[in-house]
Amino acid sequence: VMISHGYRKRGCGIVLVKRVKNPIRLAREMLVRGGESDGGSENDGGGGGAQGHCVLGGKTVEDLAEKWNLEMVDESYFWTRKRWDEHKRGLNDGEMERYLESDDTRRKERLMPGEGWDGKEYLPQGTVGCVALDRYGTLCVATSTGGLTNKLSGRIGDTPTIGAGFWAEEWEEPMPMMMYRQPAVKASVAAILPRNVLQVLGDCFPTWSGYTETNTLWPQDSKASNDGLRAVAMSGTGNGDSFLRLAATRTAAAIARFAPQRSLASAIRQIAGPGGELQQSASNRWGKTGEGEGGIIGIELVNGVGKISFDFNCGGMFRSWIDDNGNERVMVFREEYEQ
């Protein structure tokens, strides 16, 4: 979870939990408690023990979850037949491909809905992300995942890593400085010229008075200038290790912030679009191991107006949003918004 609030950065990640029913609520609780004036430190009389930490995991954070009265469950709560079968297929080399190519019609319809669908080139990674903009111009992002199927125990992915799988940032962009012309004033030339030179000038130019008019450009009062508020927030999904290597969401934000005249849409395209940094990072593994695959969705706020941006480098990405007219939109593939 991360929230944009001026130059103050506030974000938290929760990792390696087994009994917290809703880890995203735990991350939120940690964020709120860490934002208290004392950092949530019990030693300083604060309420919670988060102590302003950004990332906590394992037994430590699960003990805090119990202390904060969050709902806890047995590990068996998270077991599903679908994921268990996926796990077993993943342990057998080639089993997944044989599964997709089997003659089970219902299975094909379920996994491959639509002509040209191969059941592989999309992002069913189990990651769920949300970006929200409130009426006060505050952006918040929250992302959660079960991780990568058959990953090694202890592996930490991009989802709980600030700047890799999620990011929110706000800043002020100076507006072009307005200048005004000062009324013409008379500057004394006589004060800097020798007397004999003044006499010669007076003889040659009867109207010479020793003064000349000058015009000066002065900046407006700094208090009258208006800086433009700008903010971005993003959530990513895909191959987490590739997102980690690129610090993908923070890099996209940095492009939008520090590169001249760059929108968040163009920054996301550079990172997660076809041929972008994620894809290039896979090098010769692209299209073979899943490395480099991914997508990002986010909101950019410019002068009080929010704009949704997204891109991905694979066959599709499940996404939904509410457009400027208040209509709910749900999409998977790219072609729907290119037509």
Short mmCIF file of C-alpha atoms in Angstrom, two decimals:
data_model
loop_
_atom_site.label_atom_id
_atom_site.label_comp_id
_atom_site.label_asym_id
_atom_site.label_seq_id
_atom_site.Cartn_x
_atom_site.Cartn_y
_atom_site.Cartn_z
CA VAL A 1 0.00 0.00 0.00
CA MET A 2 1.27 3.50 -0.82
CA ILE A 3 -0.28 6.95 -0.74
CA SER A 4 0.75 10.23 -2.38
CA HIS A 5 0.90 13.21 -0.05
CA GLY A 6 3.28 15.95 -1.09
CA TYR A 7 6.97 15.17 -0.77
CA ARG A 8 6.25 12.92 2.20
CA LYS A 9 6.50 9.29 1.11
CA ARG A 10 4.29 6.74 2.88
CA GLY A 11 4.23 3.10 1.78
CA CYS A 12 4.26 -0.36 3.36
CA GLY A 13 4.75 -3.96 2.27
CA ILE A 14 3.79 -7.21 3.99
CA VAL A 15 5.59 -10.46 3.11
CA LEU A 16 5.67 -14.14 4.08
CA VAL A 17 2.37 -14.29 5.93
CA LYS A 18 0.39 -17.51 6.25
CA ARG A 19 -2.49 -16.84 8.63
CA VAL A 20 -3.65 -13.28 7.91
CA LYS A 21 -6.94 -13.54 6.04
CA ASN A 22 -6.54 -10.20 4.25
CA PRO A 23 -2.88 -9.16 4.02
CA ILE A 24 -3.86 -5.92 2.27
CA ARG A 25 -5.71 -4.82 5.41
CA LEU A 26 -2.63 -5.56 7.45
CA ALA A 27 -0.55 -3.42 5.11
CA ARG A 28 -3.07 -0.59 5.46
CA GLU A 29 -3.02 -0.88 9.25
CA MET A 30 0.75 -0.73 9.25
CA LEU A 31 0.67 2.31 6.97
CA VAL A 32 -1.81 4.17 9.17
CA ARG A 33 -0.04 3.36 12.42
CA GLY A 34 3.35 4.20 10.94
CA GLY A 35 2.01 7.60 9.89
CA GLU A 36 1.24 8.62 13.45
CA SER A 37 3.29 11.48 14.86
CA ASP A 38 5.36 9.11 16.98
CA GLY A 39 5.76 6.55 14.18
CA GLY A 40 3.52 4.10 15.98
CA SER A 41 6.25 3.19 18.43
CA GLU A 42 5.03 1.67 21.65
CA ASN A 43 8.27 2.70 23.36
CA ASP A 44 7.33 6.33 22.77
CA GLY A 45 3.78 5.86 23.97
CA GLY A 46 2.37 5.36 20.48
CA GLY A 47 -0.30 2.86 19.59
CA GLY A 48 0.79 -0.10 17.59
CA GLY A 49 4.44 -1.02 17.29
CA ALA A 50 4.78 -0.40 13.54
CA GLN A 51 7.62 2.04 14.31
CA GLY A 52 7.48 3.54 10.85
CA HIS A 53 8.94 0.46 9.16
CA CYS A 54 8.28 0.02 5.44
CA VAL A 55 8.35 -3.78 5.16
CA LEU A 56 7.70 -6.49 7.73
CA GLY A 57 7.18 -10.21 7.31
CA GLY A 58 6.75 -13.60 8.89
CA LYS A 59 5.91 -14.16 12.55
CA THR A 60 6.68 -10.57 13.53
CA VAL A 61 4.00 -9.03 11.38
CA GLU A 62 1.53 -11.86 12.04
CA ASP A 63 1.88 -11.23 15.78
CA LEU A 64 1.14 -7.56 15.14
CA ALA A 65 -1.90 -8.53 13.07
CA GLU A 66 -3.28 -10.49 16.01
CA LYS A 67 -2.52 -7.62 18.37
CA TRP A 68 -4.33 -5.20 16.04
CA ASN A 69 -7.37 -7.52 16.00
CA LEU A 70 -7.20 -8.36 12.30
CA GLU A 71 -8.90 -11.57 11.21
CA MET A 72 -6.64 -14.63 11.33
CA VAL A 73 -7.31 -18.01 9.71
CA ASP A 74 -5.77 -21.45 9.51
CA GLU A 75 -3.45 -22.07 6.56
CA SER A 76 -5.99 -24.52 5.10
CA TYR A 77 -8.29 -21.53 4.40
CA PHE A 78 -6.16 -20.66 1.37
CA TRP A 79 -6.20 -24.14 -0.20
CA THR A 80 -8.14 -24.55 -3.45
CA ARG A 81 -8.34 -27.52 -5.78
CA LYS A 82 -7.59 -25.36 -8.83
CA ARG A 83 -4.31 -24.03 -7.42
CA TRP A 84 -3.32 -27.44 -6.06
CA ASP A 85 -3.76 -29.02 -9.49
CA GLU A 86 -1.80 -26.16 -11.03
CA HIS A 87 0.99 -26.77 -8.53
CA LYS A 88 1.15 -30.50 -9.34
CA ARG A 89 1.16 -29.85 -13.09
CA GLY A 90 3.96 -27.36 -12.65
CA LEU A 91 6.10 -29.98 -10.93
CA ASN A 92 5.96 -32.21 -14.02
CA ASP A 93 7.88 -30.98 -17.04
CA GLY A 94 5.53 -30.56 -20.00
CA GLU A 95 2.42 -31.43 -17.99
CA MET A 96 0.92 -27.94 -18.34
CA GLU A 97 1.29 -27.98 -22.11
CA ARG A 98 -0.28 -31.43 -22.35
CA TYR A 99 -3.08 -30.20 -20.10
CA LEU A 100 -3.85 -27.28 -22.39
CA GLU A 101 -3.69 -29.48 -25.49
CA SER A 102 -5.98 -32.18 -24.09
CA ASP A 103 -9.33 -33.03 -25.69
CA ASP A 104 -11.43 -31.86 -22.75
CA THR A 105 -13.81 -29.44 -24.54
CA ARG A 106 -15.04 -27.78 -21.37
CA ARG A 107 -11.49 -27.19 -20.22
CA LYS A 108 -10.57 -25.59 -23.51
CA GLU A 109 -13.61 -23.35 -23.40
CA ARG A 110 -12.72 -22.29 -19.89
CA LEU A 111 -9.04 -21.59 -20.58
CA MET A 112 -9.22 -20.47 -24.18
CA PRO A 113 -12.37 -18.34 -24.69
CA GLY A 114 -12.25 -16.82 -28.13
CA GLU A 115 -10.59 -17.37 -31.47
CA GLY A 116 -6.83 -17.07 -31.37
CA TRP A 117 -6.65 -17.55 -27.61
CA ASP A 118 -3.92 -19.98 -26.60
CA GLY A 119 -4.46 -19.98 -22.84
CA LYS A 120 -0.92 -18.81 -22.10
CA GLU A 121 -0.29 -15.30 -23.40
CA TYR A 122 -2.03 -13.28 -20.75
CA LEU A 123 -1.35 -12.52 -17.11
CA PRO A 124 -3.30 -14.88 -14.80
CA GLN A 125 -0.68 -14.40 -12.12
CA GLY A 126 -3.13 -14.05 -9.24
CA THR A 127 -2.06 -10.46 -8.63
CA VAL A 128 -4.79 -7.94 -7.85
CA GLY A 129 -4.08 -4.21 -7.82
CA CYS A 130 -6.13 -1.07 -7.39
CA VAL A 131 -5.36 2.63 -7.89
CA ALA A 132 -7.76 5.24 -6.55
CA LEU A 133 -8.01 9.04 -6.76
CA ASP A 134 -10.18 10.83 -4.20
CA ARG A 135 -11.90 14.20 -4.42
CA TYR A 136 -9.04 15.89 -2.58
CA GLY A 137 -6.46 14.86 -5.18
CA THR A 138 -4.87 12.13 -3.09
CA LEU A 139 -3.76 9.00 -4.93
CA CYS A 140 -3.48 5.58 -3.29
CA VAL A 141 -2.38 2.22 -4.67
CA ALA A 142 -2.79 -1.24 -3.16
CA THR A 143 -1.53 -4.52 -4.63
CA SER A 144 -1.71 -8.11 -3.38
CA THR A 145 -0.68 -11.50 -4.70
CA GLY A 146 -0.25 -15.13 -3.78
CA GLY A 147 3.08 -15.17 -5.58
CA LEU A 148 4.52 -17.30 -8.33
CA THR A 149 3.40 -20.90 -8.72
CA ASN A 150 6.07 -23.32 -7.45
CA LYS A 151 8.42 -20.56 -6.37
CA LEU A 152 11.21 -21.32 -3.92
CA SER A 153 10.31 -20.92 -0.26
CA GLY A 154 11.22 -17.46 1.02
CA ARG A 155 11.12 -15.76 -2.37
CA ILE A 156 10.03 -12.10 -2.25
CA GLY A 157 8.46 -10.68 -5.40
CA ASP A 158 7.63 -7.25 -6.74
CA THR A 159 4.11 -6.96 -5.30
CA PRO A 160 5.16 -6.11 -1.72
CA THR A 161 8.27 -4.22 -2.84
CA ILE A 162 7.93 -0.44 -2.92
CA GLY A 163 8.95 0.95 -6.28
CA ALA A 164 8.82 -2.40 -8.09
CA GLY A 165 5.21 -3.61 -8.12
CA PHE A 166 3.56 -0.44 -6.83
CA TRP A 167 4.32 3.25 -6.39
CA ALA A 168 2.59 6.56 -5.60
CA GLU A 169 4.19 9.99 -5.76
CA GLU A 170 3.14 13.64 -5.73
CA TRP A 171 5.11 16.77 -6.55
CA GLU A 172 4.76 20.38 -7.65
CA GLU A 173 5.80 21.47 -11.10
CA PRO A 174 6.77 25.15 -11.32
CA MET A 175 4.61 27.01 -13.79
CA PRO A 176 6.34 29.17 -16.43
CA MET A 177 7.43 32.34 -14.62
CA MET A 178 5.40 35.40 -15.60
CA MET A 179 7.39 38.56 -16.21
CA TYR A 180 6.24 42.17 -16.30
CA ARG A 181 7.89 45.28 -17.66
CA GLN A 182 8.79 47.93 -15.13
CA PRO A 183 7.72 51.48 -16.05
CA ALA A 184 10.47 53.43 -17.76
CA VAL A 185 12.77 55.19 -15.32
CA LYS A 186 15.44 57.83 -15.84
CA ALA A 187 18.96 56.73 -15.01
CA SER A 188 21.61 59.36 -14.45
CA VAL A 189 24.42 59.09 -17.00
CA ALA A 190 25.99 62.23 -15.56
CA ALA A 191 26.82 60.31 -12.43
CA ILE A 192 29.23 58.02 -14.26
CA LEU A 193 30.68 60.16 -17.12
CA PRO A 194 33.62 62.59 -16.74
CA ARG A 195 32.76 66.30 -16.81
CA ASN A 196 34.64 67.00 -20.10
CA VAL A 197 32.68 64.23 -21.86
CA LEU A 198 29.42 65.73 -20.63
CA GLN A 199 30.43 69.14 -22.03
CA VAL A 200 31.15 67.62 -25.46
CA LEU A 201 27.83 65.79 -25.46
CA GLY A 202 26.02 68.96 -24.45
CA ASP A 203 27.62 70.93 -27.31
CA CYS A 204 26.76 68.22 -29.89
CA PHE A 205 23.23 67.43 -28.64
CA PRO A 206 21.39 70.54 -27.43
CA THR A 207 18.60 68.38 -25.91
CA TRP A 208 21.04 66.29 -23.89
CA SER A 209 19.96 66.23 -20.25
CA GLY A 210 22.28 63.67 -18.77
CA TYR A 211 19.40 61.17 -18.26
CA THR A 212 18.11 58.27 -20.37
CA GLU A 213 15.03 56.01 -20.06
CA THR A 214 15.52 52.31 -19.32
CA ASN A 215 13.10 49.39 -19.22
CA THR A 216 13.64 46.41 -16.90
CA LEU A 217 11.92 42.98 -16.78
CA TRP A 218 11.05 41.88 -13.28
CA PRO A 219 9.57 38.51 -12.16
CA GLN A 220 6.19 38.54 -10.51
CA ASP A 221 6.02 38.30 -6.76
CA SER A 222 6.86 34.67 -5.90
CA LYS A 223 3.82 34.59 -3.62
CA ALA A 224 1.59 35.25 -6.61
CA SER A 225 2.97 32.34 -8.65
CA ASN A 226 0.97 29.12 -8.82
CA ASP A 227 2.81 25.79 -8.87
CA GLY A 228 1.02 22.95 -10.68
CA LEU A 229 0.25 19.90 -8.58
CA ARG A 230 1.04 16.58 -10.25
CA ALA A 231 0.85 13.02 -8.96
CA VAL A 232 1.06 9.44 -10.23
CA ALA A 233 0.20 6.03 -8.80
CA MET A 234 0.70 2.62 -10.41
CA SER A 235 0.18 -1.08 -9.84
CA GLY A 236 1.98 -3.75 -11.84
CA THR A 237 1.52 -7.42 -12.63
CA GLY A 238 3.61 -9.97 -14.45
CA ASN A 239 7.03 -11.49 -13.90
CA GLY A 240 7.92 -10.10 -10.50
CA ASP A 241 11.65 -10.67 -10.79
CA SER A 242 11.75 -8.54 -13.93
CA PHE A 243 9.83 -5.78 -12.16
CA LEU A 244 12.33 -5.95 -9.31
CA ARG A 245 15.34 -5.67 -11.60
CA LEU A 246 13.94 -2.52 -13.18
CA ALA A 247 12.27 -0.98 -10.11
CA ALA A 248 9.55 -0.75 -12.75
CA THR A 249 6.87 1.47 -11.24
CA ARG A 250 9.28 3.93 -9.64
CA THR A 251 11.23 4.14 -12.90
CA ALA A 252 8.03 4.97 -14.78
CA ALA A 253 7.22 7.65 -12.21
CA ALA A 254 10.73 9.10 -12.50
CA ILE A 255 10.39 9.33 -16.29
CA ALA A 256 7.09 11.21 -15.91
CA ARG A 257 8.55 13.51 -13.27
CA PHE A 258 12.05 14.29 -14.47
CA ALA A 259 11.95 13.87 -18.26
CA PRO A 260 10.73 17.00 -20.07
CA GLN A 261 7.14 16.92 -21.31
CA ARG A 262 6.55 13.23 -20.53
CA SER A 263 3.15 11.90 -19.53
CA LEU A 264 2.59 8.86 -17.35
CA ALA A 265 1.07 7.07 -20.35
CA SER A 266 4.30 7.47 -22.34
CA ALA A 267 6.38 6.42 -19.33
CA ILE A 268 4.33 3.24 -18.79
CA ARG A 269 4.62 2.49 -22.51
CA GLN A 270 8.40 2.81 -22.29
CA ILE A 271 8.59 0.40 -19.36
CA ALA A 272 5.77 -2.13 -19.92
CA GLY A 273 4.68 -1.67 -23.54
CA PRO A 274 5.70 -3.89 -26.45
CA GLY A 275 9.44 -3.67 -26.93
CA GLY A 276 9.80 -1.71 -23.68
CA GLU A 277 12.29 -2.00 -20.86
CA LEU A 278 10.64 -5.05 -19.31
CA GLN A 279 10.74 -6.97 -22.57
CA GLN A 280 14.31 -5.89 -23.31
CA SER A 281 15.42 -6.99 -19.85
CA ALA A 282 14.58 -10.61 -20.73
CA SER A 283 17.04 -10.56 -23.63
CA ASN A 284 17.17 -13.97 -25.35
CA ARG A 285 14.82 -15.47 -22.76
CA TRP A 286 11.91 -13.42 -24.06
CA GLY A 287 9.02 -15.63 -25.12
CA LYS A 288 10.55 -18.74 -23.53
CA THR A 289 10.45 -18.45 -19.75
CA GLY A 290 7.91 -15.70 -19.06
CA GLU A 291 10.72 -13.39 -18.04
CA GLY A 292 10.04 -9.73 -18.86
CA GLU A 293 6.29 -10.18 -19.29
CA GLY A 294 4.12 -7.69 -17.52
CA GLY A 295 1.75 -4.78 -17.49
CA ILE A 296 1.14 -1.62 -15.50
CA ILE A 297 -2.00 0.41 -14.86
CA GLY A 298 -2.10 3.75 -13.09
CA ILE A 299 -3.60 7.20 -12.68
CA GLU A 300 -1.91 10.51 -13.42
CA LEU A 301 -3.18 13.70 -11.77
CA VAL A 302 -2.41 17.00 -13.50
CA ASN A 303 -3.88 20.24 -12.15
CA GLY A 304 -6.80 18.48 -10.53
CA VAL A 305 -7.67 16.21 -13.47
CA GLY A 306 -7.09 12.46 -13.30
CA LYS A 307 -6.23 10.33 -16.33
CA ILE A 308 -5.99 6.53 -16.48
CA SER A 309 -3.02 4.97 -18.27
CA PHE A 310 -2.00 1.37 -18.89
CA ASP A 311 0.07 -0.82 -21.18
CA PHE A 312 1.40 -4.37 -21.36
CA ASN A 313 3.76 -6.41 -23.52
CA CYS A 314 1.88 -9.72 -23.73
CA GLY A 315 -1.37 -10.94 -25.24
CA GLY A 316 -3.65 -9.40 -22.62
CA MET A 317 -4.08 -7.99 -19.13
CA PHE A 318 -7.25 -8.15 -17.06
CA ARG A 319 -8.21 -4.61 -16.09
CA SER A 320 -11.21 -2.46 -15.29
CA TRP A 321 -11.79 1.20 -14.57
CA ILE A 322 -14.37 3.97 -14.54
CA ASP A 323 -14.06 6.41 -17.44
CA ASP A 324 -14.61 10.18 -17.47
CA ASN A 325 -18.32 9.69 -18.07
CA GLY A 326 -18.75 7.41 -15.07
CA ASN A 327 -19.04 4.27 -17.19
CA GLU A 328 -17.53 1.01 -15.97
CA ARG A 329 -15.03 -0.49 -18.39
CA VAL A 330 -13.65 -4.05 -18.37
CA MET A 331 -10.99 -5.21 -20.82
CA VAL A 332 -8.50 -8.01 -21.39
CA PHE A 333 -6.97 -7.55 -24.84
CA ARG A 334 -5.33 -4.63 -26.61
CA GLU A 335 -7.44 -4.40 -29.76
CA GLU A 336 -10.53 -3.17 -27.94
CA TYR A 337 -9.08 0.29 -27.47
CA GLU A 338 -7.12 0.45 -30.72
CA GLN A 339 -10.22 0.18 -32.91
#
